PDB file of C-alpha atoms and ligand atoms in Angstrom:
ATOM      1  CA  UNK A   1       6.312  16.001   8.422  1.00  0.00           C
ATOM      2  CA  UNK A   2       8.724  16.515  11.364  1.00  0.00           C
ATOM      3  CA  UNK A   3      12.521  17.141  10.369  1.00  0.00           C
ATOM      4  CA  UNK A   4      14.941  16.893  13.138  1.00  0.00           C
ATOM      5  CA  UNK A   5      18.805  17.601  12.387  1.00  0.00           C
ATOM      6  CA  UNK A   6      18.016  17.182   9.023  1.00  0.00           C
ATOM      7  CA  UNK A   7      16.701  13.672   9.474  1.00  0.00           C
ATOM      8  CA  UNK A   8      13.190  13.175   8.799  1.00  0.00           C
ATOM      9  CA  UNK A   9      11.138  11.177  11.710  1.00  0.00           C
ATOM     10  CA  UNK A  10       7.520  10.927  10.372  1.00  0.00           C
ATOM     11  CA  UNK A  11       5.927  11.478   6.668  1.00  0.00           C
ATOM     12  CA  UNK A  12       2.263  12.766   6.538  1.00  0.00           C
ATOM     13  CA  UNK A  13      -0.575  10.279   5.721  1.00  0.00           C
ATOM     14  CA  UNK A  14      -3.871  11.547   4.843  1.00  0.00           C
ATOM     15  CA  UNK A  15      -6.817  10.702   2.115  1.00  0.00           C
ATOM     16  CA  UNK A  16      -7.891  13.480  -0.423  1.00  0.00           C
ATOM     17  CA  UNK A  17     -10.701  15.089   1.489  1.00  0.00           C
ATOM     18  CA  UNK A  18      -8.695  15.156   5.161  1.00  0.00           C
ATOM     19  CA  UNK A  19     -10.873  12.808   6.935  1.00  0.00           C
ATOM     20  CA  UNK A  20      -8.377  10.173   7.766  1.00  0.00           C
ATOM     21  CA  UNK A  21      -4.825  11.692   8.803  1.00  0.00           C
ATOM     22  CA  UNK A  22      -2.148  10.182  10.396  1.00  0.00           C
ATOM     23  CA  UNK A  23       2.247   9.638  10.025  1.00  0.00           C
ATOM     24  CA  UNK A  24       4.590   6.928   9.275  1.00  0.00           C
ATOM     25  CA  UNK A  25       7.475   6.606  11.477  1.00  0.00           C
ATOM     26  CA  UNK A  26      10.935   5.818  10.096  1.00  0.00           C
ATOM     27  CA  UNK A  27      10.643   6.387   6.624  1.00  0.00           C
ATOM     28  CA  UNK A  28      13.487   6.193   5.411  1.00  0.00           C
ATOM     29  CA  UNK A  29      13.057   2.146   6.908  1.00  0.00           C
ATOM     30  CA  UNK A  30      10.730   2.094   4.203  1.00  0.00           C
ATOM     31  CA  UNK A  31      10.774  -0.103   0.659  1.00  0.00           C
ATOM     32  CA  UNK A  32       9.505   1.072  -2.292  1.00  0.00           C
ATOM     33  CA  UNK A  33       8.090  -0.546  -5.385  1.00  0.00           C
ATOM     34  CA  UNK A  34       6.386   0.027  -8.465  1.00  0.00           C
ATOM     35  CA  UNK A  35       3.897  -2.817  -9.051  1.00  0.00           C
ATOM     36  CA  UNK A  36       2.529  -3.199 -12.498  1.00  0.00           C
ATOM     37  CA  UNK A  37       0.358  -6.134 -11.321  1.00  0.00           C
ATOM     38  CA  UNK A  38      -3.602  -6.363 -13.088  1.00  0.00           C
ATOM     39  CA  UNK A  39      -4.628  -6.604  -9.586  1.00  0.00           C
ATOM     40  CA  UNK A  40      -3.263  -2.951  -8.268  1.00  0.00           C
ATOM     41  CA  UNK A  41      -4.716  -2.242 -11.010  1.00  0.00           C
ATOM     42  CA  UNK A  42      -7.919  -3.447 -10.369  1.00  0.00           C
ATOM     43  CA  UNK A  43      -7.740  -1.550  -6.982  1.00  0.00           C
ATOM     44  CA  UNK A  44      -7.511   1.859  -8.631  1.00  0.00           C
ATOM     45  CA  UNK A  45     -10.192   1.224 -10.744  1.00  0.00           C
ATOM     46  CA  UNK A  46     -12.702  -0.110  -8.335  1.00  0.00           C
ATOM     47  CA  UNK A  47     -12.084   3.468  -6.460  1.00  0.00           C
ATOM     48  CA  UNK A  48     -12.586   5.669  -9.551  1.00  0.00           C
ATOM     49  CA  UNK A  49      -9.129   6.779  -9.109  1.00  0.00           C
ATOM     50  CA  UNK A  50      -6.945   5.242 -11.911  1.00  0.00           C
ATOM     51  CA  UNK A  51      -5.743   8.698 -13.239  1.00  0.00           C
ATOM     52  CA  UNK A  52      -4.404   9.659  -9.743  1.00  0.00           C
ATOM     53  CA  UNK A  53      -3.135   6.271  -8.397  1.00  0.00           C
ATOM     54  CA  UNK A  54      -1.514   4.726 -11.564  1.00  0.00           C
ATOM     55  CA  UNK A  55       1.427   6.090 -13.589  1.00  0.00           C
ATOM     56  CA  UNK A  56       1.110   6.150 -17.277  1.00  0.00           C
ATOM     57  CA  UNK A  57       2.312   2.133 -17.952  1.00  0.00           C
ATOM     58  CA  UNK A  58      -0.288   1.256 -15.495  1.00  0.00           C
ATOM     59  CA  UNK A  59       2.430   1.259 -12.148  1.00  0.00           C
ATOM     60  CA  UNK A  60       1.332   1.656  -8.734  1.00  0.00           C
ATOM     61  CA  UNK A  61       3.871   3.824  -6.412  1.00  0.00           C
ATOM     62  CA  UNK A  62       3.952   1.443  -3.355  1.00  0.00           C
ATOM     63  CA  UNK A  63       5.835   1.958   0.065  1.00  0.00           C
ATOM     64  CA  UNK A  64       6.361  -0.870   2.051  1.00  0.00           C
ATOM     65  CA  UNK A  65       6.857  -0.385   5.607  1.00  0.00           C
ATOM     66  CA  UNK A  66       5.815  -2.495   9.019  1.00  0.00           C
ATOM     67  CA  UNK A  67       2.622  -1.980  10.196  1.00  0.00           C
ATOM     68  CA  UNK A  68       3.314  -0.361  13.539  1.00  0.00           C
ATOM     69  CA  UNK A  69       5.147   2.188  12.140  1.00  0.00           C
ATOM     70  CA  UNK A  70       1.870   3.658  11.179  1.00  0.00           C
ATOM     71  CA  UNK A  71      -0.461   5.772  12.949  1.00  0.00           C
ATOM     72  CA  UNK A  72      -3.604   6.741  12.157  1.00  0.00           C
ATOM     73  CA  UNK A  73      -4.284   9.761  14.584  1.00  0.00           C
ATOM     74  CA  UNK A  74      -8.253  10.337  13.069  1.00  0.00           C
ATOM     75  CA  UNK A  75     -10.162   9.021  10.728  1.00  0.00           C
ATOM     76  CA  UNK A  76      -9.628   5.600  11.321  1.00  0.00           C
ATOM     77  CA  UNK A  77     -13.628   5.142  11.072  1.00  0.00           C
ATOM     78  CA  UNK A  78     -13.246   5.558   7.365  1.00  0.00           C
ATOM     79  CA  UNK A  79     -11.260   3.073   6.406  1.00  0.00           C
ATOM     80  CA  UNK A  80     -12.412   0.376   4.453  1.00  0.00           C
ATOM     81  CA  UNK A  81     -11.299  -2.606   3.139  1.00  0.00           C
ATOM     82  CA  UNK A  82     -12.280  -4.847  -0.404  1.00  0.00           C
ATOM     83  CA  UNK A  83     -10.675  -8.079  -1.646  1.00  0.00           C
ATOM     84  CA  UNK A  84     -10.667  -8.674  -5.452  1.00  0.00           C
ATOM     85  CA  UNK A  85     -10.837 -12.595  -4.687  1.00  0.00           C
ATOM     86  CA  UNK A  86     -12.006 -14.125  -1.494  1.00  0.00           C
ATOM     87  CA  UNK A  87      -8.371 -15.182  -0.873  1.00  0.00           C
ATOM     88  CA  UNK A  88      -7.137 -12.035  -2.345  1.00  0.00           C
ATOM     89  CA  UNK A  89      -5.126  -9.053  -0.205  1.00  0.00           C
ATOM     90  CA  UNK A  90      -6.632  -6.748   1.707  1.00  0.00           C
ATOM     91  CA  UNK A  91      -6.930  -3.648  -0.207  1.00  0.00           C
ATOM     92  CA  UNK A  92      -7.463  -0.984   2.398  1.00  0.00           C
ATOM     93  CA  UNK A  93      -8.772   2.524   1.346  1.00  0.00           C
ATOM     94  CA  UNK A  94     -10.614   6.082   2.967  1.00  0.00           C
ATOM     95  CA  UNK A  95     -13.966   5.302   2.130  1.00  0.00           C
ATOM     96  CA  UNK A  96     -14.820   9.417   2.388  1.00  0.00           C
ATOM     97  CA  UNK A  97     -13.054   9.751  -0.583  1.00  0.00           C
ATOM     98  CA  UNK A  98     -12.031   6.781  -2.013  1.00  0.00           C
ATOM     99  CA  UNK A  99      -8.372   7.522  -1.738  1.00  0.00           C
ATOM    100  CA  UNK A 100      -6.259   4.119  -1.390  1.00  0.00           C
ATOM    101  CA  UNK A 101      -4.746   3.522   1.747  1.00  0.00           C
ATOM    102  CA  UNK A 102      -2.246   0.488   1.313  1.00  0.00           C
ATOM    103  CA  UNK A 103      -2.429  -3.597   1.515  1.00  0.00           C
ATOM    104  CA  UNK A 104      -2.041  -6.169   3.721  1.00  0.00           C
ATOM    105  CA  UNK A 105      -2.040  -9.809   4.226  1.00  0.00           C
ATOM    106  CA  UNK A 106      -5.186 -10.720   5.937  1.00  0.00           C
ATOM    107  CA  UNK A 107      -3.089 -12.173   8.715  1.00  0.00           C
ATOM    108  CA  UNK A 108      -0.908  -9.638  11.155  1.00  0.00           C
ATOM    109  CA  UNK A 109       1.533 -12.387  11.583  1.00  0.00           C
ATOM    110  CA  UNK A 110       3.082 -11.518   8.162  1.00  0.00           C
ATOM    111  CA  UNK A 111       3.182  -8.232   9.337  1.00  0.00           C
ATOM    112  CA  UNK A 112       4.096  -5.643   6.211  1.00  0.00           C
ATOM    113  CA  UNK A 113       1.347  -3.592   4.442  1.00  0.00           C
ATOM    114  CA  UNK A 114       2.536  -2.107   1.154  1.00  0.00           C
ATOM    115  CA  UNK A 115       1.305   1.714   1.699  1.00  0.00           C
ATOM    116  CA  UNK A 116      -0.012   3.396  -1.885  1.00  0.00           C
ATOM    117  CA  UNK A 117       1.553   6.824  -2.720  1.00  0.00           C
ATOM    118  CA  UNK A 118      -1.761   8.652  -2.778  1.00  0.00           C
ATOM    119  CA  UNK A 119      -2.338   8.772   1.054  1.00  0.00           C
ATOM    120  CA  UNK A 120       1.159  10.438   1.398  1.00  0.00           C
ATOM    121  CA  UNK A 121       1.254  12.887  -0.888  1.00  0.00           C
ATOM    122  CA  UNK A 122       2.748  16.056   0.878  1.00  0.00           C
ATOM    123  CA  UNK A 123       3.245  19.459  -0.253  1.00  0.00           C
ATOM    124  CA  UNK A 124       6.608  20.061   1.535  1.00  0.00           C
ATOM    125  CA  UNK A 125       7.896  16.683   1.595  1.00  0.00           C
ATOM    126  CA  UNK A 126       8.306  14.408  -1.290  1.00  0.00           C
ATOM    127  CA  UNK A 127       7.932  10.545  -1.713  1.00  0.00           C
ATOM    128  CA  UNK A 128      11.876  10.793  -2.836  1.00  0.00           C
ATOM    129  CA  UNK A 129      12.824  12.910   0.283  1.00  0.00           C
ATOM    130  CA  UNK A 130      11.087  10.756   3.050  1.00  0.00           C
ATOM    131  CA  UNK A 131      10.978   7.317   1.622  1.00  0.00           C
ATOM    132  CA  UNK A 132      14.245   7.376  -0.630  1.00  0.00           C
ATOM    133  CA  UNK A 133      13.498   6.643  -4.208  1.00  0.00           C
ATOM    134  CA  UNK A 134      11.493   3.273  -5.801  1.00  0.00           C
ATOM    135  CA  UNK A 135      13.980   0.373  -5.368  1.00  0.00           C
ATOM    136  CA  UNK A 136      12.074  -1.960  -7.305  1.00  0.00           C
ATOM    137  CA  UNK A 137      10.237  -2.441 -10.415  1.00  0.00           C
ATOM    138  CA  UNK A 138       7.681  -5.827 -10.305  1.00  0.00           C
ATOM    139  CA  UNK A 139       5.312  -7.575 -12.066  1.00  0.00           C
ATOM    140  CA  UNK A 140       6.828  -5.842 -15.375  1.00  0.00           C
ATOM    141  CA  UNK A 141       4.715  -7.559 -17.407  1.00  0.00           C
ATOM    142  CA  UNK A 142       1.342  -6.144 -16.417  1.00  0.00           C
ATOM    143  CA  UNK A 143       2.538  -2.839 -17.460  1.00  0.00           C
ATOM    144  CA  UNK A 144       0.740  -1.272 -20.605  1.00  0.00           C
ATOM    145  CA  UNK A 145       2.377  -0.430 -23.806  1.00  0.00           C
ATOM    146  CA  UNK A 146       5.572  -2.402 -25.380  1.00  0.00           C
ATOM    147  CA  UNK A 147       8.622  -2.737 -24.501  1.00  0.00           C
ATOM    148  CA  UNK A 148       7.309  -3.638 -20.777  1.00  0.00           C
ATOM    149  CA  UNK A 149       9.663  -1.544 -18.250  1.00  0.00           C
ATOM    150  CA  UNK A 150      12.448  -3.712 -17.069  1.00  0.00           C
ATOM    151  CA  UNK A 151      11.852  -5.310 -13.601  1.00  0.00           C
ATOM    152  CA  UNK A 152      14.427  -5.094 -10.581  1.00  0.00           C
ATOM    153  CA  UNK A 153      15.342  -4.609  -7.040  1.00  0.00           C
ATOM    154  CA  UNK A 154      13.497  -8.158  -6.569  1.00  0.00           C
ATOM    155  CA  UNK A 155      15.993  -9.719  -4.699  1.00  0.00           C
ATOM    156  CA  UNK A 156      16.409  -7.231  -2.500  1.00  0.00           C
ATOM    157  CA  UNK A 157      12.609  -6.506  -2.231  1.00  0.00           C
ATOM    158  CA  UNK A 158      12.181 -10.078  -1.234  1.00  0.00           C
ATOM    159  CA  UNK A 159      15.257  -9.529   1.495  1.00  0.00           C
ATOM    160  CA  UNK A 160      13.127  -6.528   3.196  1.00  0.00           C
ATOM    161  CA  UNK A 161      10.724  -8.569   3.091  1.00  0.00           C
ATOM    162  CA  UNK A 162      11.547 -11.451   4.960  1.00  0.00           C
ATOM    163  CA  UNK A 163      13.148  -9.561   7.303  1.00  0.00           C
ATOM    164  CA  UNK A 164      10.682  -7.121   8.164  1.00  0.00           C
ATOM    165  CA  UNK A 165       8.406  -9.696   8.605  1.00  0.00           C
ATOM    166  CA  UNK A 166      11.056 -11.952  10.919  1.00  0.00           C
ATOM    167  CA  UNK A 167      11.623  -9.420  13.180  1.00  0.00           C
ATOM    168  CA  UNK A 168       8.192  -8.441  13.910  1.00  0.00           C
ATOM    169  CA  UNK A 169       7.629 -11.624  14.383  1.00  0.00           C
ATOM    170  CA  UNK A 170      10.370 -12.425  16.840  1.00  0.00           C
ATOM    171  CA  UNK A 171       9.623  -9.304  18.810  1.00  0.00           C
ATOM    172  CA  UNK A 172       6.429  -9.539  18.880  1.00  0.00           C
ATOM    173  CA  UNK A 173       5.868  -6.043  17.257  1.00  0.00           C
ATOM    174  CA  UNK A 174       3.528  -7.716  14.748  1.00  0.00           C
ATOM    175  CA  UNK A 175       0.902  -6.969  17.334  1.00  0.00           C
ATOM    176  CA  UNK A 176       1.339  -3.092  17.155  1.00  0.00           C
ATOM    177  CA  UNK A 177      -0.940  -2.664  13.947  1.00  0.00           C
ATOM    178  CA  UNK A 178      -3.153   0.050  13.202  1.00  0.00           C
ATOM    179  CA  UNK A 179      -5.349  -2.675  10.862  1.00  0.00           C
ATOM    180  CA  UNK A 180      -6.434  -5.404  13.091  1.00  0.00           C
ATOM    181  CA  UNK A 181      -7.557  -6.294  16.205  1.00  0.00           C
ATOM    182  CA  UNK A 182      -4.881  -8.529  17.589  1.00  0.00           C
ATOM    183  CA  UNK A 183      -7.004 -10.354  20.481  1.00  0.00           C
ATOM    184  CA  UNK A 184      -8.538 -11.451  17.158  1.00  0.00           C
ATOM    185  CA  UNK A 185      -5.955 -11.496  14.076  1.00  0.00           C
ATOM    186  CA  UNK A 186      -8.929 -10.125  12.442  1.00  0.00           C
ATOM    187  CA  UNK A 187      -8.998  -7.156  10.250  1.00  0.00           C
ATOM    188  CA  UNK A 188     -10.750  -3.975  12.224  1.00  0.00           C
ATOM    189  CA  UNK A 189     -13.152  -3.760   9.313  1.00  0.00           C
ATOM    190  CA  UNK A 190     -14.729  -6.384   7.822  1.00  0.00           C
ATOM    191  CA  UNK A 191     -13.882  -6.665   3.974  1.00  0.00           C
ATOM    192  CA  UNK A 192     -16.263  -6.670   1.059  1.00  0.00           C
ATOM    193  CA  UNK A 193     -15.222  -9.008  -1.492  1.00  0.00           C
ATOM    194  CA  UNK A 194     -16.526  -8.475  -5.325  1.00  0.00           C
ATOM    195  CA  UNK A 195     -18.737 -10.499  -7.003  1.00  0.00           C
ATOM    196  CA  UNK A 196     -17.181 -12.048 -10.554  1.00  0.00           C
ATOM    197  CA  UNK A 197     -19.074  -9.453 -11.742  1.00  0.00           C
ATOM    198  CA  UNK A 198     -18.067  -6.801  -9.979  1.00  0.00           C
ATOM    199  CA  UNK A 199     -14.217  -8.581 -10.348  1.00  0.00           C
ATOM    200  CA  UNK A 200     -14.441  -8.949 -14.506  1.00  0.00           C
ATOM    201  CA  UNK A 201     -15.574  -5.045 -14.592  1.00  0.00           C
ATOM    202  CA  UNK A 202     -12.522  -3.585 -12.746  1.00  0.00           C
ATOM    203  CA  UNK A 203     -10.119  -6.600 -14.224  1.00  0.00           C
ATOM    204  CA  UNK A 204     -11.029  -5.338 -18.213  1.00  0.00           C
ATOM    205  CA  UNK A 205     -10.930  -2.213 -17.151  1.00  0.00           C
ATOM    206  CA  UNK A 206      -6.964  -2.023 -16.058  1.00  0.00           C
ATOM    207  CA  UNK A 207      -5.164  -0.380 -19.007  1.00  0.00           C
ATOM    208  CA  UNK A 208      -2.923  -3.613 -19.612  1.00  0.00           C
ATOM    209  CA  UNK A 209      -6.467  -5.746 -20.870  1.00  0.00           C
ATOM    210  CA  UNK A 210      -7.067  -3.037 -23.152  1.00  0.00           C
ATOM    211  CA  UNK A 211      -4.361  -3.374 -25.956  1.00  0.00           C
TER     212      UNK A 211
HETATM  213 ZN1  LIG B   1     -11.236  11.071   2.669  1.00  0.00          ZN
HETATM  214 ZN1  LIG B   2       0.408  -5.188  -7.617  1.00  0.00          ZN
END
């Protein structure tokens, strides 16, 4: 992290084992959500990691923030990539460790990737000092236990959105990503997609199937 006059310019990304580091510019640009979807929960599963990436209702911590505003500065190498579904997001992760990276659309032309909170954990800096806290509460109803949380901040989720992904697009700065290669608009690593098999395991094993 790098405070200026109070203001902070980047927040720290790295996996658990410090092979992939890097920053994220402008964070306080950023939107976050928790996402109680089967699917992120899938994810954390598939890594091994549901006890670090998922809160106790099954919620992923997810910062949302345009693609060139990340940097990976090493480690890059690592990084791998899985769909659930062959049509599925791209789930991006460190493979050293298995420490979840963030997700994308598997075009950079919708140019967002929704960064997980387990590549930005930081000693000095928390999630609520750099990104601002969670603005939005979705897919409620994947959440474990009863009453499901109540969702929110979808409206203005979806606004963020849409213009994030509008403004990259007119400027052009939908090219700057650290995830594809844009002479291509394909993904810099190619992603393994699970078998049913491999898909029913982590599916019945998110929290949510279990009651
Ligand atoms: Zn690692
Ligand atoms: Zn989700």
């Amino acid at each position: 992290m790098i405070a200026r006059a109070g203001a902070i310019m980047n927040h720290a990304l790295q996996c658990r084992c410090g092979t992939v580091k890097g920053f994220v510019k402008a964070p306080r640009t950023a939107n976050r959500v928790v996402c109680y979807c089967i699917d992120c929960q899938a994810f954390a599963h598939f890594l091994g990691r549901p006890d670090d990436v998922l809160d106790e209702r099954g919620g992923s911590d997810v910062i949302q923030v345009p693609p060139k505003n990340v940097t990976f500065s090493q480690g890059i190498a690592a990084l791998a990539c899985m769909r659930l579904t062959p049509a599925g997001l791209l789930r991006w992760y460190a493979g050293c460790c298995n420490t979840p990276v963030g997700n994308t659309l598997a075009t950079p032309k919708i140019s967002f990737v929704g960064l997980l909170h387990t590549c930005l954990a930081d000693p000095v800096t928390s999630l609520d000092d750099s990104f601002g806290p969670v603005r939005a509460w979705v897919n409620t109803g994947g959440a474990s236990g009863d009453p499901k949380p109540r969702s929110g901040g979808l409206a203005r989720t979806g606004v963020w959105l849409i213009t994030t992904i509008l403004k990259a697009r007119i400027s052009g700065n939908y090219r700057q990503t650290p995830f594809f290669d844009i002479s291509t608009g394909m993904p810099i690593v190619s992603p393994r997609v699970l078998s049913s098999a491999e898909r029913d395991s982590v599916m019945n094993a998110a929290p949510a199937q279990k009651l």
